[in-house]
Structure formats: C-alpha cells, structure tokens
PDB file of C-alpha atoms in Angstrom:
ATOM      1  CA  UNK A  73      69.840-138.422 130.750  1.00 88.00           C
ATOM      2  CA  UNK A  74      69.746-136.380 134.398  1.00 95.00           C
ATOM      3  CA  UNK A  75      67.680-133.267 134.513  1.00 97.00           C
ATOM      4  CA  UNK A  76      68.148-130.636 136.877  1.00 97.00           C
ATOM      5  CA  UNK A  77      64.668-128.250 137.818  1.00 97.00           C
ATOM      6  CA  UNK A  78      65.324-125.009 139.097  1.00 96.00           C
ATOM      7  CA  UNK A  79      62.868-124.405 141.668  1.00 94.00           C
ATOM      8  CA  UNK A  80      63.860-122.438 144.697  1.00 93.00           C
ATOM      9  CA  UNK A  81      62.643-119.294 143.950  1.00 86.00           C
ATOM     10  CA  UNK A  82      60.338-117.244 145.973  1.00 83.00           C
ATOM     11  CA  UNK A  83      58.108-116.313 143.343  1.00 73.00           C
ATOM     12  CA  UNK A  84      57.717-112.499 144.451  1.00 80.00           C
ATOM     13  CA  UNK A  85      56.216-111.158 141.495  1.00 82.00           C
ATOM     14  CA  UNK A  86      53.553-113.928 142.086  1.00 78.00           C
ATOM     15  CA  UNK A  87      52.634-112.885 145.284  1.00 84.00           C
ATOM     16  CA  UNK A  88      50.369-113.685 147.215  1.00 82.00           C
ATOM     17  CA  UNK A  89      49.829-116.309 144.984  1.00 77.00           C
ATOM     18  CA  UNK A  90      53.488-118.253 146.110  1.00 83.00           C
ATOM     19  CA  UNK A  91      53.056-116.578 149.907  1.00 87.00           C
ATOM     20  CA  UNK A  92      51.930-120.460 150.917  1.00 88.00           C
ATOM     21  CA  UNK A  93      52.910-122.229 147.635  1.00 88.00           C
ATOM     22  CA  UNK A  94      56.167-122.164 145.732  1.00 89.00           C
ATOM     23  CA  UNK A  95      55.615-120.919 142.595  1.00 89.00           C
ATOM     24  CA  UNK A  96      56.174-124.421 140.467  1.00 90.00           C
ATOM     25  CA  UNK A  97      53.383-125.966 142.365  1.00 91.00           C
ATOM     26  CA  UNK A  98      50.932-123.546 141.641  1.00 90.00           C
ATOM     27  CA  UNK A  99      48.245-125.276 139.492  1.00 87.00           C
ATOM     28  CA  UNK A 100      47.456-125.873 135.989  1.00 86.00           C
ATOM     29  CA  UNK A 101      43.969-127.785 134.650  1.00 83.00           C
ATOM     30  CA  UNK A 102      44.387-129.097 137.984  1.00 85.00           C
ATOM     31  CA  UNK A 103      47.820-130.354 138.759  1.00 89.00           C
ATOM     32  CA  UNK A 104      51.122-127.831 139.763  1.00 91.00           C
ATOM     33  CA  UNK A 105      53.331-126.977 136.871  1.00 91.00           C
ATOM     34  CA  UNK A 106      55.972-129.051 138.323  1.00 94.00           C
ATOM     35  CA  UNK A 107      54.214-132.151 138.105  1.00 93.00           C
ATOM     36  CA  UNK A 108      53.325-131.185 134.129  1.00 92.00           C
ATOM     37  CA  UNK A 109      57.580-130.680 133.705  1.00 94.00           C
ATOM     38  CA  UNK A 110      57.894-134.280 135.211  1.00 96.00           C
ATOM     39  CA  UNK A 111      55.355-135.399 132.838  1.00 94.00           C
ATOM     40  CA  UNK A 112      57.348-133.675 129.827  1.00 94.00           C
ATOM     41  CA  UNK A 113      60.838-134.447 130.707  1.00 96.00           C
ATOM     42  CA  UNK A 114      59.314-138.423 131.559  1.00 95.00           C
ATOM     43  CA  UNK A 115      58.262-138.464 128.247  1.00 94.00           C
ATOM     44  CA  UNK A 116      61.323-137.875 126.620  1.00 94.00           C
ATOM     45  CA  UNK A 117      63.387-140.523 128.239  1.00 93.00           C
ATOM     46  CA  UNK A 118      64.451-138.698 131.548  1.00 95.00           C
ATOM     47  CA  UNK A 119      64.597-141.044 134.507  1.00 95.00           C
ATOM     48  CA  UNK A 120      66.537-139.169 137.361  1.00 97.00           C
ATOM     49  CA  UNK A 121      65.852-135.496 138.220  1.00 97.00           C
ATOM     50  CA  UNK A 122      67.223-133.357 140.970  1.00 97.00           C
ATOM     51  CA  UNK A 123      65.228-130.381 142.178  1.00 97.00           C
ATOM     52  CA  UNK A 124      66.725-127.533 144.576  1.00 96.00           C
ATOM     53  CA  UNK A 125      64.629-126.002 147.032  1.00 96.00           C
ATOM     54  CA  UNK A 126      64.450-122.939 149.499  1.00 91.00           C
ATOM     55  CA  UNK A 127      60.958-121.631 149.748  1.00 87.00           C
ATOM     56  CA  UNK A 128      58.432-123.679 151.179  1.00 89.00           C
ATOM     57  CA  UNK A 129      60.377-126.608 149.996  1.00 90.00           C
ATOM     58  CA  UNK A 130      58.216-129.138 151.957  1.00 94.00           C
ATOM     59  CA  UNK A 131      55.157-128.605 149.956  1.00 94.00           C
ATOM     60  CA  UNK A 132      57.290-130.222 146.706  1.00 96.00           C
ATOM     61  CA  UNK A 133      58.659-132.935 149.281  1.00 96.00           C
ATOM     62  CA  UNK A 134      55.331-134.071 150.563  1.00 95.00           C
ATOM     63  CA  UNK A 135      53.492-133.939 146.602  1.00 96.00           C
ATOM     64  CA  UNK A 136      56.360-135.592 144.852  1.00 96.00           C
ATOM     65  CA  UNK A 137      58.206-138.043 147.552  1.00 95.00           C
ATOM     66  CA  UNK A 138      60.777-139.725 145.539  1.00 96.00           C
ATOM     67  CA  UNK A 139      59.407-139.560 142.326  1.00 93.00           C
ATOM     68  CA  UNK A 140      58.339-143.222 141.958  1.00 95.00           C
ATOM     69  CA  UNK A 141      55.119-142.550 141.756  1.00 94.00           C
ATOM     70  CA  UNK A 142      55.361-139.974 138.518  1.00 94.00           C
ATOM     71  CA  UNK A 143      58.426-142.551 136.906  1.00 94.00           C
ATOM     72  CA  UNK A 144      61.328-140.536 138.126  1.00 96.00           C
ATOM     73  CA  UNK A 145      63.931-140.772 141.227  1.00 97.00           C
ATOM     74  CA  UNK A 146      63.905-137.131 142.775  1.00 97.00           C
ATOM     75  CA  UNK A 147      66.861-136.154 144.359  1.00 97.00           C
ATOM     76  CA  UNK A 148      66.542-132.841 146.474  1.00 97.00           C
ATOM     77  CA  UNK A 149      69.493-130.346 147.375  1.00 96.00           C
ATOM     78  CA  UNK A 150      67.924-128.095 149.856  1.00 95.00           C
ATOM     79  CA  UNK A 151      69.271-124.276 150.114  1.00 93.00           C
ATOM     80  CA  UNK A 152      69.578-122.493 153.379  1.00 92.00           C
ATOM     81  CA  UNK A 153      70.345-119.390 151.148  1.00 93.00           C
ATOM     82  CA  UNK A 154      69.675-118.848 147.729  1.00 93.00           C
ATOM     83  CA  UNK A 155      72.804-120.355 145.484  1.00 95.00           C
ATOM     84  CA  UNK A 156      71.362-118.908 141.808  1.00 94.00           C
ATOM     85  CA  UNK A 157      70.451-121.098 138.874  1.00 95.00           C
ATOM     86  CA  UNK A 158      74.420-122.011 138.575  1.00 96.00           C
ATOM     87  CA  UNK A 159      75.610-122.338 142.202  1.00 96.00           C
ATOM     88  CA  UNK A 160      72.431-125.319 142.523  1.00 96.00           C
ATOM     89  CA  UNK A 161      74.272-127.076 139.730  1.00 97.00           C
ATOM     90  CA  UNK A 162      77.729-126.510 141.480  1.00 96.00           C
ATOM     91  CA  UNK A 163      76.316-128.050 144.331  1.00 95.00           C
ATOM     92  CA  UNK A 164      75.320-131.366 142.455  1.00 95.00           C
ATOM     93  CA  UNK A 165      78.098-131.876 140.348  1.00 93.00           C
ATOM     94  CA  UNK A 166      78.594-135.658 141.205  1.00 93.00           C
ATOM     95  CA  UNK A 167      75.181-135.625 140.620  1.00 95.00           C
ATOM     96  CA  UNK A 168      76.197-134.839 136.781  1.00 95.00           C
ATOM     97  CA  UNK A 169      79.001-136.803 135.311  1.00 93.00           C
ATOM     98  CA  UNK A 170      77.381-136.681 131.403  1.00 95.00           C
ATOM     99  CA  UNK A 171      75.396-134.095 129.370  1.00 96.00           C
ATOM    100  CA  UNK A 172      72.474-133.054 131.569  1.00 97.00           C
ATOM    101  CA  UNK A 173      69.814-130.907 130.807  1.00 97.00           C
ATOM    102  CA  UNK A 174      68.600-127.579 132.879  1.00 97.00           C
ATOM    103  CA  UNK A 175      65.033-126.267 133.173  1.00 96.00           C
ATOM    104  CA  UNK A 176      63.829-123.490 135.236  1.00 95.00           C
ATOM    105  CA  UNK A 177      61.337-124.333 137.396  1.00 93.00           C
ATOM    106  CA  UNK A 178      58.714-121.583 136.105  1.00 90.00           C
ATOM    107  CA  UNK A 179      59.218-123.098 132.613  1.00 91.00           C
ATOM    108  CA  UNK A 180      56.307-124.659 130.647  1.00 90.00           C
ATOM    109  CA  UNK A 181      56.773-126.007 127.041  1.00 91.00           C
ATOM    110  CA  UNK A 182      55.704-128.888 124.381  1.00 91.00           C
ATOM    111  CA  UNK A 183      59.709-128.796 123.197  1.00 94.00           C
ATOM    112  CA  UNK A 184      60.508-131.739 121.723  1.00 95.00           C
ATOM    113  CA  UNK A 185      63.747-132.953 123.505  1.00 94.00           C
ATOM    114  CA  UNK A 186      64.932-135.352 121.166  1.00 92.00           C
ATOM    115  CA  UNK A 187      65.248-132.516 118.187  1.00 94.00           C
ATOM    116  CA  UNK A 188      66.845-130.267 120.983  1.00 96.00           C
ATOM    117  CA  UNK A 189      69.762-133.094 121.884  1.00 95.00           C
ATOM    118  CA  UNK A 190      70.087-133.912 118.459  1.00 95.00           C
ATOM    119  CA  UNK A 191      71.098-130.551 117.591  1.00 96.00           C
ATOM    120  CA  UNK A 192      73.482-129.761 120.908  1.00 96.00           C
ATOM    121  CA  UNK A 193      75.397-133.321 119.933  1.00 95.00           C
ATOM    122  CA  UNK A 194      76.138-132.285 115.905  1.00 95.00           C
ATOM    123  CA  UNK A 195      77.232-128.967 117.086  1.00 94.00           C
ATOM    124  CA  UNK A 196      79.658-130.552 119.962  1.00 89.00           C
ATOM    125  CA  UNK A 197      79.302-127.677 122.261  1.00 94.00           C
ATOM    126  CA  UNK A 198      79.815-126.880 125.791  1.00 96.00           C
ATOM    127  CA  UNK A 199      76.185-125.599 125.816  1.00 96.00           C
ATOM    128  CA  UNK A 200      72.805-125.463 124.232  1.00 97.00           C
ATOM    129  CA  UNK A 201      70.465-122.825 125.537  1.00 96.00           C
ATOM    130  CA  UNK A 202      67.075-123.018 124.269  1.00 96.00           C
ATOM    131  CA  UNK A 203      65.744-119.766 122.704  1.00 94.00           C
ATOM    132  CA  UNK A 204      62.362-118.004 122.067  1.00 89.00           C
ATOM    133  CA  UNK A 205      61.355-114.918 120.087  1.00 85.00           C
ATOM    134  CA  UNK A 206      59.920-111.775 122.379  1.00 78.00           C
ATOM    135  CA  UNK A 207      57.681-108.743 122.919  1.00 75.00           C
ATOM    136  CA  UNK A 208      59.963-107.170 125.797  1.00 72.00           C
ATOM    137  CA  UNK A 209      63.462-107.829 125.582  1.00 66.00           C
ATOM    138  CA  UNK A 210      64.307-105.580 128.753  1.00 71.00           C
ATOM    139  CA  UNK A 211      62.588-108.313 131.050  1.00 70.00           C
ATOM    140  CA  UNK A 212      64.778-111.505 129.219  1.00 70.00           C
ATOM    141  CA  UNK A 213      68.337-112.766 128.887  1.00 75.00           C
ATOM    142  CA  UNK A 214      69.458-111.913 125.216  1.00 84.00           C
ATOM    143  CA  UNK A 215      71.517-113.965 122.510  1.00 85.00           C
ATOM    144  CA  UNK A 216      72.926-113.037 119.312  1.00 87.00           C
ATOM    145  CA  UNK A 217      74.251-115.593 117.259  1.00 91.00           C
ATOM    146  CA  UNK A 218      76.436-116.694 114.197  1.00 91.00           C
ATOM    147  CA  UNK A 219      75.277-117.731 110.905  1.00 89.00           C
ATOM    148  CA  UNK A 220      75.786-121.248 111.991  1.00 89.00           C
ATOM    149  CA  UNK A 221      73.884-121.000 115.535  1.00 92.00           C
ATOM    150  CA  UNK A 222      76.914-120.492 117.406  1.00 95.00           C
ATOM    151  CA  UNK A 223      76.269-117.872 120.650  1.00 94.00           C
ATOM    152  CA  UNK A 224      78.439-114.643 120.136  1.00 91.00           C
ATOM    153  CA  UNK A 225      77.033-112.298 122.883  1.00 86.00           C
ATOM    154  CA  UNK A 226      74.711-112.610 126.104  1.00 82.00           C
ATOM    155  CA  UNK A 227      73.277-109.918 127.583  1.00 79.00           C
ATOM    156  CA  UNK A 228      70.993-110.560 131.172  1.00 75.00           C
ATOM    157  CA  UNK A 229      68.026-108.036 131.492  1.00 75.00           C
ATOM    158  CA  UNK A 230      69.244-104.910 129.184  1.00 69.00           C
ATOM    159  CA  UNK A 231      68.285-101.670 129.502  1.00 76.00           C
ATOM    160  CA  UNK A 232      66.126-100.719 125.885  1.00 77.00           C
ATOM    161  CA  UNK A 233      69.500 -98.564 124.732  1.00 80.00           C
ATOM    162  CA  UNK A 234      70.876-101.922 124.808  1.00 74.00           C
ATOM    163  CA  UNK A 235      68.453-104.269 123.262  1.00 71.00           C
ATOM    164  CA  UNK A 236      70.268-105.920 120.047  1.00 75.00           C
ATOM    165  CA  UNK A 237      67.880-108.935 119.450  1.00 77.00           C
ATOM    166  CA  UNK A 238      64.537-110.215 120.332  1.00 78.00           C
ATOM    167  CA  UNK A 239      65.721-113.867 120.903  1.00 87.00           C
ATOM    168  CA  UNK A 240      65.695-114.406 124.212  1.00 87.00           C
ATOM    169  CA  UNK A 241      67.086-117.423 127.007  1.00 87.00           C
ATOM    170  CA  UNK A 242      64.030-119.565 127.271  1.00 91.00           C
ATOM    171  CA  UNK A 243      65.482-121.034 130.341  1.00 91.00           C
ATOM    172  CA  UNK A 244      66.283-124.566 129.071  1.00 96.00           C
ATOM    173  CA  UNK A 245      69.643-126.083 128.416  1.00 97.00           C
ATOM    174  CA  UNK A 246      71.783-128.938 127.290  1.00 97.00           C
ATOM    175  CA  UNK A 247      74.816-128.915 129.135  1.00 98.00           C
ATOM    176  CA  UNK A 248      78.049-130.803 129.333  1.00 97.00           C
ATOM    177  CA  UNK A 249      79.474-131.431 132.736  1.00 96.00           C
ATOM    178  CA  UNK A 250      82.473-129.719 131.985  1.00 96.00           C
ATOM    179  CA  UNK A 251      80.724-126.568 132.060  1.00 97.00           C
ATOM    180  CA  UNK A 252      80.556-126.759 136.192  1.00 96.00           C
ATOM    181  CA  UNK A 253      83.951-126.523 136.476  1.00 95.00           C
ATOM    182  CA  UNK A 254      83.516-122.630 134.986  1.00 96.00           C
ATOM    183  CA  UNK A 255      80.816-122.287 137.698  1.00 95.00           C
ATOM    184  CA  UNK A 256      82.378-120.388 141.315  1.00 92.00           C
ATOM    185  CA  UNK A 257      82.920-122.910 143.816  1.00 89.00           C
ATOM    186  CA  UNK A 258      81.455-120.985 146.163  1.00 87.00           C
ATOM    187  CA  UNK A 259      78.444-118.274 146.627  1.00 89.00           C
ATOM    188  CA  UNK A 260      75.682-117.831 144.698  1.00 93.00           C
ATOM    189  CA  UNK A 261      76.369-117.485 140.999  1.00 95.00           C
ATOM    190  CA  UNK A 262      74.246-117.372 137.580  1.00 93.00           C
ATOM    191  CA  UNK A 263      74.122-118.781 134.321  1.00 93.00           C
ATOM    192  CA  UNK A 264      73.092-115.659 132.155  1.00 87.00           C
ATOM    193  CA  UNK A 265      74.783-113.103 134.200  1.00 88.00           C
ATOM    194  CA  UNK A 266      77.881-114.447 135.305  1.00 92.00           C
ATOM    195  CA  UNK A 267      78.844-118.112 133.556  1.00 94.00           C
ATOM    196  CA  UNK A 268      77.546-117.989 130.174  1.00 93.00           C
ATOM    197  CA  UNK A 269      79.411-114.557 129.171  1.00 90.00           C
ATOM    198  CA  UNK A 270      82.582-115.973 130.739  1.00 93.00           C
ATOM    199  CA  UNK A 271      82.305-118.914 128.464  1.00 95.00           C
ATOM    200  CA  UNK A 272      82.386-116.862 125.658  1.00 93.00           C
ATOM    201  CA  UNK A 273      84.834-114.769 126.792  1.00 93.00           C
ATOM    202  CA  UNK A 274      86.736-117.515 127.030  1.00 94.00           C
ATOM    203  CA  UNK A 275      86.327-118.827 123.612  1.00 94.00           C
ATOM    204  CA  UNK A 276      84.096-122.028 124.257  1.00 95.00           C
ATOM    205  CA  UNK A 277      81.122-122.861 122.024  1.00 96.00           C
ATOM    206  CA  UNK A 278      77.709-122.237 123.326  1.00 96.00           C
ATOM    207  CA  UNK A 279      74.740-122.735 120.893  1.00 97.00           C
ATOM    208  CA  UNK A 280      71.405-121.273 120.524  1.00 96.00           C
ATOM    209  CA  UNK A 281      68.766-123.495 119.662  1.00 96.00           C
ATOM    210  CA  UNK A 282      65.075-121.345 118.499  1.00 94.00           C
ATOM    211  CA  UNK A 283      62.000-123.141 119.269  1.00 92.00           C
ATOM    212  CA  UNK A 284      59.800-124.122 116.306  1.00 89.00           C
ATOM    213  CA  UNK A 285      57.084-121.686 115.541  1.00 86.00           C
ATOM    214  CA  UNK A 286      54.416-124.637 116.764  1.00 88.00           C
ATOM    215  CA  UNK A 287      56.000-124.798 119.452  1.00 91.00           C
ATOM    216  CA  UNK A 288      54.354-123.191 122.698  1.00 89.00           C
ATOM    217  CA  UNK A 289      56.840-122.030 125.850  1.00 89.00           C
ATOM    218  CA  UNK A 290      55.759-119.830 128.483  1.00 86.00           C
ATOM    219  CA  UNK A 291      57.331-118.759 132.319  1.00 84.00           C
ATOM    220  CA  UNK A 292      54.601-118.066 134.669  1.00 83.00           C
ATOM    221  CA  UNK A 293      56.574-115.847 136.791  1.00 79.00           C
ATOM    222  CA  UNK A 294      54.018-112.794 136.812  1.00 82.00           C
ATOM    223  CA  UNK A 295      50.273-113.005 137.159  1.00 83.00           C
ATOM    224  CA  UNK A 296      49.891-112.147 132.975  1.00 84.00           C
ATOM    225  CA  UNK A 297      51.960-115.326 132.399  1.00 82.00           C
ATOM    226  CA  UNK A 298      50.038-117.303 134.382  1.00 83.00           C
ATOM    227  CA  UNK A 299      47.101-116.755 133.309  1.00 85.00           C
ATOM    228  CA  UNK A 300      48.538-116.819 129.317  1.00 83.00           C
ATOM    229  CA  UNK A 301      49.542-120.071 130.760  1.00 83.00           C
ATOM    230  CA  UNK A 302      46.130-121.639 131.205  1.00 83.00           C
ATOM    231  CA  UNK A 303      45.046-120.409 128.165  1.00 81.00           C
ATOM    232  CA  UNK A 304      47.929-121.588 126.132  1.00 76.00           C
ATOM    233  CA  UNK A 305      48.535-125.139 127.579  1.00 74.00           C
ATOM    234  CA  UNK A 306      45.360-125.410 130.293  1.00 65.00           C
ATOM    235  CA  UNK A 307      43.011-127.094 127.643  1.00 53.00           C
ATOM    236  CA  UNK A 308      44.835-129.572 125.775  1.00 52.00           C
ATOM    237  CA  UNK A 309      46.860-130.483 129.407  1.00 48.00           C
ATOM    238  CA  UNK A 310      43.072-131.685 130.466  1.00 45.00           C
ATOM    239  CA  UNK A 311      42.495-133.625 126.917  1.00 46.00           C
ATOM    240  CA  UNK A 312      46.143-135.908 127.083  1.00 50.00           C
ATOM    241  CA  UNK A 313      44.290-136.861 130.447  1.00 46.00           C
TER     242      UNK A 313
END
C-alpha cells in the first residue's frame, strides 16, 4: 500500500518554532515527527510514500533523501503555491492507482493500520476517515454517522451554534483512487471543506472509523499539542529504541 504525508504547511501557529523548520520535522525524544510517521506507516507494511512540500522543503529533502535509509522510496511533489490537503493528491494521481492511505503531516498516533484497512475493505467504501473524540469541536472537522458507521454529515471548523458531535477528523484516511476524480483539477482544494461533503452530497459511502480508547493520537499544530505530544508519546518513543 502507497501512503501519501501531508506536509507543506507553514506551521504558523507554531511559530517561531517552524520559522527555520517545517513543522513535521520538529523533534520528538530526539528525532522529527516525520521520521516517527515513517517508522509507523513502515511498520505496517507501507513501502512507497509521497510527501508534498512548500515550506522549507529542503530541510525534509536533505534528512530523508529517498527513503532507503528508513525502508521506504520517498517520492516528493514540490508546491510553488499551496494546493490544500486534496489538490496534493490531485497532483499525484498516477502516483495512486489502488487504495492509498492519507496522513497529515502534523499527525502522531499508535493506530493500528491493519484493524483500520480491515474495516474500510468490509464496508466497501469510497472512504475511511479516521476519527477521535474531542474537548473543542470549534477547532476540528466534525462527523456524524449512521448506526452502521456510515458518514452522514461533515462539518469543517463550526462555529459552537453549530457543534452536533464531538467526533472529530483525526486526519487519517483510507482512500480509493476513485475518489481523485471528485477532487478539482485545478487550484487548491480540501478534503473536509470542499470534497468530502460533495461525496456525500452525492450519495457515495464514506465511513468513520473511532480510534480505540488505548489508542493515543495527537496533531502538534499549536505549542499545547506539542508539548502534550512529548508527554504522551516522548517516553515510550525513547524505550522501542
């Protein structure tokens, strides 16, 4: 399986933090968070991984090279301007010809893969988007679902009249490649604001998957996730070595 890793952003909230680093290689018990997502997605069976850039993107160049040395081939798709988390997939859709999975650069978890593939192929859905249970909903993409897991409304950043849920888009999916064709052709464009409620609107199946209660998942995109960050996964990071 390919893996796309969103990691373009300019980390702003991060600042000045990401001002000479880009936010995914800031560091955890010693390594940048990117290299721990390598690790993660490595150790689930994912050999080939493409990685869009924008800011700084020559720090991730010179670290990671071509992946060989962490067990992956890295392909890069470097962005003069900013295409969103959809318009980098629509860029690389030879790149995905089978169901490929999408993780946000920021993104640190223990998931375990295999359960989250095994439940996006017995549900035969276009989609599979990885959810978490949160404290502020206003700051999150939200999903309600059906009885059977099935998505039936997304809502990107509400205002709190509007907050219906507290399950929220942990920024992972399982995606099939016909879900690029859905994605503008052209421009910048994004999954939770602009392609995932025209799915629905269009009738196709997206799923929700909720994360285990044992299971830890955390962005670091603002300096009170970060540092929850090193206290959540900083320690037993530094025991597996």
């Amino acid at each position: 399986m390919k893996a796309m890793i969103l990691a373009a952003g300019e980390g702003t909230r991060l600042r000045p933090l990401t001002a000479t680093c880009p936010k995914p290689m800031l560091p955890l018990a010693g390594r940048p968070v990117l290299e721990h997502t390598l690790a993660w997605l490595h150790a689930h069976g994912v050999r080939e991984v493409a990685i869009n850039l924008h800011h700084l993107p020559q720090v991730i160049q010179d670290h990671f090279g071509d992946g060989e040395r962490f067990g992956v081939r890295i392909t890069y798709s470097l962005e003069e301007e900013l295409l969103g988390t959809a318009g980098a997939v629509r860029r690389l859709e030879d790149f995905f010809r089978e169901t490929f999975l999408v993780v946000y650069g920021d993104v640190l978890t223990d998931l375990d893969l295999s359960a989250l593939l095994r439940f996006h192929q017995s549900h035969e859905g276009m989609g599979t988007l990885v959810l978490y249970r949160v404290h502020n909903p206003t700051e999150c993409g939200l999903v309600q679902l059906d009885w059977d897991g099935r998505i039936r409304r997304f809502l990107e950043k509400p205002r709190p009249e509007e907050v219906f849920t507290d399950l929220a888009n942990a920024g992972v999916y399982v995606l099939e490649p016909q879900v690029i064709a859905h994605i503008p052709p052209v421009g910048p464009s994004d999954f939770g604001r602009d392609v995932f409620p025209q799915l629905l609107e269009r009738g196709l199946a997206l799923y929700g998957y909720i994360i285990p209660a044992t299971t830890r998942l955390i962005d670091i995109g603002s300096p009170e996730h970060y540092r929850l960050a090193q206290e959540l996964f900083g320690q037993s990071i530094q025991e597996k070595g």
